[in-house]
Structures are given as C-alpha cells and as structure tokens.
Coordinates of N, CA and C in Angstrom, one line a residue:
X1 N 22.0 14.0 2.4 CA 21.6 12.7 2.1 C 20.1 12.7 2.0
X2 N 19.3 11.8 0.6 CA 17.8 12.1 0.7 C 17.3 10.9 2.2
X3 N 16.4 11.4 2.3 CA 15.6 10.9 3.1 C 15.1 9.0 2.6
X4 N 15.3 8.6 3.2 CA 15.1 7.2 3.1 C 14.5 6.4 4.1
X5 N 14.2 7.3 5.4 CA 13.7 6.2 6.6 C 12.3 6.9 6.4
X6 N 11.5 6.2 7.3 CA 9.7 6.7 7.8 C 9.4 7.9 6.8
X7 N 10.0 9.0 7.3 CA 9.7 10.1 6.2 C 9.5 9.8 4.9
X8 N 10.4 9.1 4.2 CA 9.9 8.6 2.6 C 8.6 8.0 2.9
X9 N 8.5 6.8 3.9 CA 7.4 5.8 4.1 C 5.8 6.4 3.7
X10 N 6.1 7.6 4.8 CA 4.7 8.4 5.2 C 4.6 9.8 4.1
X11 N 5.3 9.4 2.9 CA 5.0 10.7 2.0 C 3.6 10.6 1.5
X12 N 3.4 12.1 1.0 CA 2.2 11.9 0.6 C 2.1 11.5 -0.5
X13 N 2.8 11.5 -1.7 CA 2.4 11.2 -3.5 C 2.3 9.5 -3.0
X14 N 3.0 8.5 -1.6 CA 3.3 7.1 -1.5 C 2.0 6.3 -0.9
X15 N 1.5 7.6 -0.3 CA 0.4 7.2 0.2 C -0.8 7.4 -0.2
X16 N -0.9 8.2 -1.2 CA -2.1 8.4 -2.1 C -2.6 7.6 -3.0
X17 N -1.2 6.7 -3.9 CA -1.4 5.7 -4.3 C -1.6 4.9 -3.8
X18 N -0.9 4.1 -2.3 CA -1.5 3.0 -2.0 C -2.9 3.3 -1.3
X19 N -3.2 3.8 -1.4 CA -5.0 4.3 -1.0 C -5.5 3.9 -2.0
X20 N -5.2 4.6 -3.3 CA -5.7 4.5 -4.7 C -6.1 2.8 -5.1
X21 N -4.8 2.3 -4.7 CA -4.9 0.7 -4.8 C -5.7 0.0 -3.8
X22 N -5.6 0.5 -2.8 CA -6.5 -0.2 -1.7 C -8.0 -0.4 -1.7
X23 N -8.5 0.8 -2.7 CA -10.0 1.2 -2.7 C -10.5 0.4 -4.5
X24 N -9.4 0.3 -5.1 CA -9.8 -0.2 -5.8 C -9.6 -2.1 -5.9
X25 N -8.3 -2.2 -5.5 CA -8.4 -3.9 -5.1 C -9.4 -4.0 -4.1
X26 N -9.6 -3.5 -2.8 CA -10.4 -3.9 -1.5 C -11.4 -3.6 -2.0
X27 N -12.2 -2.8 -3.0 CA -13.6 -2.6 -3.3 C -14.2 -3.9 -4.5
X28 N -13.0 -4.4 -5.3 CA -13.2 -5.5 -6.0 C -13.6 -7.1 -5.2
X29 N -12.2 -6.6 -4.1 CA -12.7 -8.0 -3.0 C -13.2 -8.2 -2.5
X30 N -14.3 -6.9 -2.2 CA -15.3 -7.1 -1.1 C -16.4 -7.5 -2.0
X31 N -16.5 -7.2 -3.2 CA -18.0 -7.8 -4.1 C -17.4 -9.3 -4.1
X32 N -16.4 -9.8 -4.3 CA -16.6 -11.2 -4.6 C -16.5 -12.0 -3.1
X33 N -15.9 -11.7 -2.2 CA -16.0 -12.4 -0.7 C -17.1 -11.8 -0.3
X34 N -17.8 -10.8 -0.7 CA -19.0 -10.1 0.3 C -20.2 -10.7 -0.5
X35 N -20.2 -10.8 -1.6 CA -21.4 -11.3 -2.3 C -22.8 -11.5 -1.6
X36 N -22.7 -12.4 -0.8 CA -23.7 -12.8 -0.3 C -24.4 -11.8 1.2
X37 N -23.2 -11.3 1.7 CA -23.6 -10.0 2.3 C -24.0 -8.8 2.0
X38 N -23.8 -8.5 0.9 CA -24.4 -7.3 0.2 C -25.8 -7.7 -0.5
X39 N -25.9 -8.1 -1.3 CA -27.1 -8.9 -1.3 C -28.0 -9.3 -0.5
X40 N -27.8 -9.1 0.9 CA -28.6 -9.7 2.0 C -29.1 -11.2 2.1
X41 N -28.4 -12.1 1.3 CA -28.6 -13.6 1.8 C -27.4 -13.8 3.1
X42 N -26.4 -12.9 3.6 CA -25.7 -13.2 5.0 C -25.6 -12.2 5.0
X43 N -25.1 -12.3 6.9 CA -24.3 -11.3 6.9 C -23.7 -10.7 6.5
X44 N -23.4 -9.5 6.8 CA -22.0 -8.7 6.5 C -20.5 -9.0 7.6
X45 N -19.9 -9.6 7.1 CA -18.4 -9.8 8.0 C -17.3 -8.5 8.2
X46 N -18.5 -7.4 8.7 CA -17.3 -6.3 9.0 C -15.3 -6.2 9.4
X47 N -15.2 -7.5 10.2 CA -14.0 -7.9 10.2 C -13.0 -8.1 9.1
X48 N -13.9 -8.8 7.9 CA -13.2 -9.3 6.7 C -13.3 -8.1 6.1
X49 N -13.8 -7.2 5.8 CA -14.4 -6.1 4.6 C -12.7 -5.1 5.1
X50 N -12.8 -5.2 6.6 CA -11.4 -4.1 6.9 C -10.4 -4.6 6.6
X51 N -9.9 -5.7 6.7 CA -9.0 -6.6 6.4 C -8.8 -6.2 4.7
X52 N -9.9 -7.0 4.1 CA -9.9 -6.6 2.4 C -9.1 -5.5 2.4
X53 N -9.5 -4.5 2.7 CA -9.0 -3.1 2.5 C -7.6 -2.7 3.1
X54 N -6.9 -3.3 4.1 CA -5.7 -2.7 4.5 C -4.9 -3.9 4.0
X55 N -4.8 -4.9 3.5 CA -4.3 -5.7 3.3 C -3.8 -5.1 1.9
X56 N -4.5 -4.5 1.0 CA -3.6 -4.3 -0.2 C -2.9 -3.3 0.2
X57 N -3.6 -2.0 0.7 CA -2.7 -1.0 1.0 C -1.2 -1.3 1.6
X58 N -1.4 -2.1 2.9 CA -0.1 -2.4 3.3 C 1.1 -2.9 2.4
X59 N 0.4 -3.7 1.5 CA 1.1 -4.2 0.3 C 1.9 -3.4 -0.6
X60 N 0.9 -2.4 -0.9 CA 1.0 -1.6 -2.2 C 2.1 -0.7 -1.2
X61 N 1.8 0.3 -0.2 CA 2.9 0.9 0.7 C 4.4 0.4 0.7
X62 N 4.4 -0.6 0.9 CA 6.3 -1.4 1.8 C 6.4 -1.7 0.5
X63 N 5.5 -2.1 -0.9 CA 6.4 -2.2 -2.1 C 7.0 -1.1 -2.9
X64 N 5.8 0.0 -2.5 CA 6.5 1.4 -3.0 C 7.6 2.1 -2.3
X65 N 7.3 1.9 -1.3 CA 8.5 2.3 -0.3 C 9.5 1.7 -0.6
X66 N 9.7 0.3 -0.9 CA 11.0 -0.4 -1.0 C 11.4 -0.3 -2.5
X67 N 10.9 0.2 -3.2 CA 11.5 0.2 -4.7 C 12.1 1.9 -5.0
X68 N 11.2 2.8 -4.1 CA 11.4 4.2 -4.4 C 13.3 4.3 -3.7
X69 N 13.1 3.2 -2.3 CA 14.4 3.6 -1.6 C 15.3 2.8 -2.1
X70 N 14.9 1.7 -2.9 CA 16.0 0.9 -3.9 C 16.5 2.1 -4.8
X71 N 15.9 3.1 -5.4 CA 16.2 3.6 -6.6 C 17.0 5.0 -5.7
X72 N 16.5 5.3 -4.5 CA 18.2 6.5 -4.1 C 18.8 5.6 -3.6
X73 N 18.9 4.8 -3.5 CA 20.2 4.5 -2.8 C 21.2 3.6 -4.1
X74 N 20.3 3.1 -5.2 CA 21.3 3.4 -6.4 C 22.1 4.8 -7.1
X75 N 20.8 5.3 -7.4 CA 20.6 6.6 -7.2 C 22.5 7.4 -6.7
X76 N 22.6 7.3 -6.1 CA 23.8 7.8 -4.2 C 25.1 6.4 -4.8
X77 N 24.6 5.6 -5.2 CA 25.5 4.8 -5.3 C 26.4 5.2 -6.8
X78 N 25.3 5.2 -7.8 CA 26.1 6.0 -9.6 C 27.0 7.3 -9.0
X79 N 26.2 8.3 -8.1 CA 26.8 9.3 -8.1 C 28.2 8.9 -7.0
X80 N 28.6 8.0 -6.7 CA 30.0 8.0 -5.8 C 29.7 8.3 -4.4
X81 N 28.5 8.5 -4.1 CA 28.2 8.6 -2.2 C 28.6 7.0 -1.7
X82 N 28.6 7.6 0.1 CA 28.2 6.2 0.6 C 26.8 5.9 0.9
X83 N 26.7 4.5 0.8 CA 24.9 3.7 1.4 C 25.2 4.1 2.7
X84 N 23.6 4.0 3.5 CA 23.2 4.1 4.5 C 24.3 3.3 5.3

C-alpha cells in the first residue's frame, strides 16, 4: 500500500514546492504590507513578515498533500484495492 500518512506530507519534491510558493507569494506580501517598513517610514513588523511567509507555505503543503493523496487513493480505488 503507497504511503499516504505524514511520510507523503514531509516528502521532499512536496516540500520544495511549497517553499517555492512561500518565497515567492510571502516575498510579494511582504513588499505590499511591508512597504512602509522597508522604506524606513515604519517599522519593520517582524511578527507579520513570518506570518506572510508560513501562511502560504502551510497552504500550498495540506493542498498538495491533499490532492497528491486524493489521486492514490483513486489511484488503489481504479485498480480494485481497498481505501485506507
């Protein structure tokens, strides 16, 4: 039976992209919420900047995770196995 719990979660090809996404959405959000912090008319909201950043990744992660494990467990299902 393939692997479908945590082990799929924490693969590497799953988590390379949602990095990939994270650095590129979280680097877009931080110019437009950070604006004025990078710039130096305010502070920098270190709290918000980490947030930016794990908020897509977490996103991008559980949706890849949940569509890769949608597709074996179809997948198991065409070929005549049983689901989890």
């Amino acid at each position: 039976m393939p692997n479908t719990g945590l082990g799929l979660y924490f693969s590497r090809p799953l988590m390379q992209r949602s990095l990939m996404v994270a650095v590129i959405a979280g680097t877009l959000l931080c110019l437009i919420n950070q604006w004025q912090g990078l710039t130096g008319e305010a502070p920098i909201d270190w709290p918000k900047i980490a947030l930016t950043y794990c908020v897509p990744f977490l996103v991008s992660s559980i949706s890849a995770y949940l569509t890769v494990r949608s597709q074996i467990l179809k997948t198991m299902e065409a070929q005549g196995r049983q689901e989890l």
